[in-house]
Amino acid sequence: MDTEPNVDKSATPTVDQHAKLTVLGSTVRESIEHVEVFPAPANVDIVRFTTDELSSMCPVTKQPDLSHVVIEYQPLDWCVESKSLKLYLWNFRDRAVFAEALAAEIADEIMHSAKPRKVTVTLTQRPRGGIEVQAVASLGH
């Protein structure tokens, strides 16, 4: 587990503990490559993010794909900062990727950055041609 020394999780996080957050509180007008994390507070069992604003492109037709995504994880030492997640998801606007690969990539990013016990990403692509695609990617246990 990646833990920072002298981080008291029972106390309210201090400004020093949040010093690594570069996106929150700043004006950012572009996507970012990775999410940012902060120390997880005690007694948080599940964190869930939900958005309808995920867009990508079909790798074959290059048409836009719009998706609903639910990201749920069980934090250990770190939580994902939500503004950085939004900017990370912007990365996919102009990326050609299938829904299944996109769900797996997002799950991998959360696992790599926040190192939770478990992460599950459920991505539901809006219907095109009358077919809705739902991909679920899970890592951890």
mmCIF file of C-alpha atoms in Angstrom:
data_model
loop_
_atom_site.group_PDB
_atom_site.id
_atom_site.type_symbol
_atom_site.label_atom_id
_atom_site.label_comp_id
_atom_site.label_asym_id
_atom_site.label_seq_id
_atom_site.Cartn_x
_atom_site.Cartn_y
_atom_site.Cartn_z
ATOM 1 C CA MET A 1 0.000 0.000 0.000
ATOM 2 C CA ASP A 2 1.200 3.495 -0.756
ATOM 3 C CA THR A 3 0.794 5.541 2.358
ATOM 4 C CA GLU A 4 2.388 8.785 3.248
ATOM 5 C CA PRO A 5 4.108 8.923 6.620
ATOM 6 C CA ASN A 6 2.493 11.085 9.282
ATOM 7 C CA VAL A 7 -0.942 11.081 7.641
ATOM 8 C CA ASP A 8 -3.494 10.870 10.454
ATOM 9 C CA LYS A 9 -6.625 9.501 8.816
ATOM 10 C CA SER A 10 -8.747 10.051 11.894
ATOM 11 C CA ALA A 11 -8.270 13.795 11.672
ATOM 12 C CA THR A 12 -9.556 16.215 9.087
ATOM 13 C CA PRO A 13 -7.006 16.378 6.251
ATOM 14 C CA THR A 14 -4.771 19.429 6.379
ATOM 15 C CA VAL A 15 -3.703 21.731 3.582
ATOM 16 C CA ASP A 16 -0.304 19.976 3.577
ATOM 17 C CA GLN A 17 -1.978 16.626 2.930
ATOM 18 C CA HIS A 18 -3.720 18.155 -0.086
ATOM 19 C CA ALA A 19 -0.608 19.899 -1.429
ATOM 20 C CA LYS A 20 -0.266 17.347 -4.241
ATOM 21 C CA LEU A 21 -3.655 18.311 -5.699
ATOM 22 C CA THR A 22 -2.851 20.566 -8.638
ATOM 23 C CA VAL A 23 -6.211 20.671 -10.435
ATOM 24 C CA LEU A 24 -8.648 21.491 -7.638
ATOM 25 C CA GLY A 25 -8.975 25.248 -7.212
ATOM 26 C CA SER A 26 -7.198 26.039 -10.468
ATOM 27 C CA THR A 27 -8.464 27.016 -13.888
ATOM 28 C CA VAL A 28 -7.868 24.097 -16.211
ATOM 29 C CA ARG A 29 -9.170 24.150 -19.753
ATOM 30 C CA GLU A 30 -7.768 20.897 -21.060
ATOM 31 C CA SER A 31 -7.807 17.206 -20.299
ATOM 32 C CA ILE A 32 -5.267 15.572 -18.004
ATOM 33 C CA GLU A 33 -3.552 12.191 -18.295
ATOM 34 C CA HIS A 34 -4.125 10.871 -14.751
ATOM 35 C CA VAL A 35 -6.489 11.402 -11.845
ATOM 36 C CA GLU A 36 -5.270 12.964 -8.616
ATOM 37 C CA VAL A 37 -5.774 11.442 -5.182
ATOM 38 C CA PHE A 38 -6.008 12.596 -1.591
ATOM 39 C CA PRO A 39 -5.873 10.706 1.736
ATOM 40 C CA ALA A 40 -8.994 8.630 2.293
ATOM 41 C CA PRO A 41 -10.934 9.583 5.411
ATOM 42 C CA ALA A 42 -11.630 6.881 7.962
ATOM 43 C CA ASN A 43 -14.778 4.766 7.654
ATOM 44 C CA VAL A 44 -15.502 5.385 3.963
ATOM 45 C CA ASP A 45 -16.460 2.013 2.513
ATOM 46 C CA ILE A 46 -17.514 2.853 -1.051
ATOM 47 C CA VAL A 47 -17.075 5.852 -3.328
ATOM 48 C CA ARG A 48 -19.250 6.109 -6.442
ATOM 49 C CA PHE A 49 -18.974 8.586 -9.313
ATOM 50 C CA THR A 50 -21.699 8.782 -11.970
ATOM 51 C CA THR A 51 -21.729 10.830 -15.161
ATOM 52 C CA ASP A 52 -23.569 11.020 -18.480
ATOM 53 C CA GLU A 53 -20.874 13.225 -19.964
ATOM 54 C CA LEU A 54 -18.378 10.666 -21.234
ATOM 55 C CA SER A 55 -17.761 10.900 -24.961
ATOM 56 C CA SER A 56 -15.420 9.025 -27.256
ATOM 57 C CA MET A 57 -15.327 7.999 -30.910
ATOM 58 C CA CYS A 58 -16.078 4.732 -32.644
ATOM 59 C CA PRO A 59 -12.726 3.339 -33.801
ATOM 60 C CA VAL A 60 -14.233 2.198 -37.111
ATOM 61 C CA THR A 61 -16.643 4.959 -38.176
ATOM 62 C CA LYS A 62 -15.158 7.825 -36.115
ATOM 63 C CA GLN A 63 -18.723 8.768 -35.134
ATOM 64 C CA PRO A 64 -19.195 10.085 -31.589
ATOM 65 C CA ASP A 65 -20.143 7.635 -28.856
ATOM 66 C CA LEU A 66 -21.858 9.004 -25.755
ATOM 67 C CA SER A 67 -21.815 6.978 -22.570
ATOM 68 C CA HIS A 68 -23.138 6.841 -19.037
ATOM 69 C CA VAL A 69 -20.444 5.648 -16.644
ATOM 70 C CA VAL A 70 -20.513 4.564 -13.011
ATOM 71 C CA ILE A 71 -17.161 4.260 -11.257
ATOM 72 C CA GLU A 72 -17.344 2.552 -7.884
ATOM 73 C CA TYR A 73 -14.368 1.741 -5.689
ATOM 74 C CA GLN A 74 -13.533 0.658 -2.151
ATOM 75 C CA PRO A 75 -10.810 3.019 -0.933
ATOM 76 C CA LEU A 76 -7.921 1.892 1.211
ATOM 77 C CA ASP A 77 -5.510 4.806 1.629
ATOM 78 C CA TRP A 78 -6.504 7.158 -1.196
ATOM 79 C CA CYS A 79 -9.601 8.729 -2.745
ATOM 80 C CA VAL A 80 -9.940 10.090 -6.282
ATOM 81 C CA GLU A 81 -10.412 13.849 -6.512
ATOM 82 C CA SER A 82 -13.554 14.462 -8.597
ATOM 83 C CA LYS A 83 -12.428 17.459 -10.669
ATOM 84 C CA SER A 84 -9.349 15.571 -11.788
ATOM 85 C CA LEU A 85 -11.599 12.634 -12.725
ATOM 86 C CA LYS A 86 -13.740 14.923 -14.886
ATOM 87 C CA LEU A 87 -10.653 16.272 -16.654
ATOM 88 C CA TYR A 88 -9.246 12.753 -17.052
ATOM 89 C CA LEU A 89 -12.493 11.627 -18.705
ATOM 90 C CA TRP A 90 -12.174 14.534 -21.157
ATOM 91 C CA ASN A 91 -9.171 12.635 -22.558
ATOM 92 C CA PHE A 92 -11.514 10.338 -24.411
ATOM 93 C CA ARG A 93 -13.426 13.011 -26.373
ATOM 94 C CA ASP A 94 -11.273 12.620 -29.455
ATOM 95 C CA ARG A 95 -10.094 9.061 -28.814
ATOM 96 C CA ALA A 96 -11.222 6.177 -30.981
ATOM 97 C CA VAL A 97 -11.955 3.339 -28.544
ATOM 98 C CA PHE A 98 -14.495 0.551 -28.118
ATOM 99 C CA ALA A 99 -16.721 0.684 -25.011
ATOM 100 C CA GLU A 100 -15.168 -2.472 -23.570
ATOM 101 C CA ALA A 101 -11.622 -1.120 -23.819
ATOM 102 C CA LEU A 102 -12.720 2.230 -22.429
ATOM 103 C CA ALA A 103 -14.259 0.652 -19.315
ATOM 104 C CA ALA A 104 -11.089 -1.393 -18.773
ATOM 105 C CA GLU A 105 -8.817 1.639 -19.207
ATOM 106 C CA ILE A 106 -10.764 3.739 -16.700
ATOM 107 C CA ALA A 107 -10.743 0.885 -14.159
ATOM 108 C CA ASP A 108 -6.992 0.500 -14.638
ATOM 109 C CA GLU A 109 -6.429 4.232 -14.066
ATOM 110 C CA ILE A 110 -8.386 4.202 -10.801
ATOM 111 C CA MET A 111 -6.604 1.055 -9.603
ATOM 112 C CA HIS A 112 -3.184 2.421 -10.522
ATOM 113 C CA SER A 113 -3.719 5.903 -9.041
ATOM 114 C CA ALA A 114 -5.839 5.311 -5.928
ATOM 115 C CA LYS A 115 -4.895 1.679 -5.250
ATOM 116 C CA PRO A 116 -8.316 0.734 -3.858
ATOM 117 C CA ARG A 117 -9.314 -2.686 -2.593
ATOM 118 C CA LYS A 118 -11.589 -3.031 -5.622
ATOM 119 C CA VAL A 119 -12.829 -0.902 -8.505
ATOM 120 C CA THR A 120 -15.736 -1.539 -10.864
ATOM 121 C CA VAL A 121 -16.480 0.590 -13.913
ATOM 122 C CA THR A 122 -19.853 0.151 -15.616
ATOM 123 C CA LEU A 123 -20.008 1.927 -18.950
ATOM 124 C CA THR A 124 -23.290 2.067 -20.860
ATOM 125 C CA GLN A 125 -22.943 3.392 -24.377
ATOM 126 C CA ARG A 126 -26.018 5.133 -25.721
ATOM 127 C CA PRO A 127 -27.722 3.186 -28.499
ATOM 128 C CA ARG A 128 -26.496 3.548 -32.036
ATOM 129 C CA GLY A 129 -28.198 1.406 -34.630
ATOM 130 C CA GLY A 130 -30.680 0.353 -31.963
ATOM 131 C CA ILE A 131 -28.091 -1.467 -29.819
ATOM 132 C CA GLU A 132 -26.997 -0.387 -26.364
ATOM 133 C CA VAL A 133 -23.605 -1.647 -25.194
ATOM 134 C CA GLN A 134 -22.812 -2.134 -21.518
ATOM 135 C CA ALA A 135 -19.285 -3.063 -20.454
ATOM 136 C CA VAL A 136 -18.263 -3.823 -16.867
ATOM 137 C CA ALA A 137 -14.588 -3.857 -15.892
ATOM 138 C CA SER A 138 -13.503 -4.876 -12.379
ATOM 139 C CA LEU A 139 -10.095 -5.039 -10.729
ATOM 140 C CA GLY A 140 -9.137 -6.086 -7.217
ATOM 141 C CA HIS A 141 -11.048 -8.243 -4.789
#
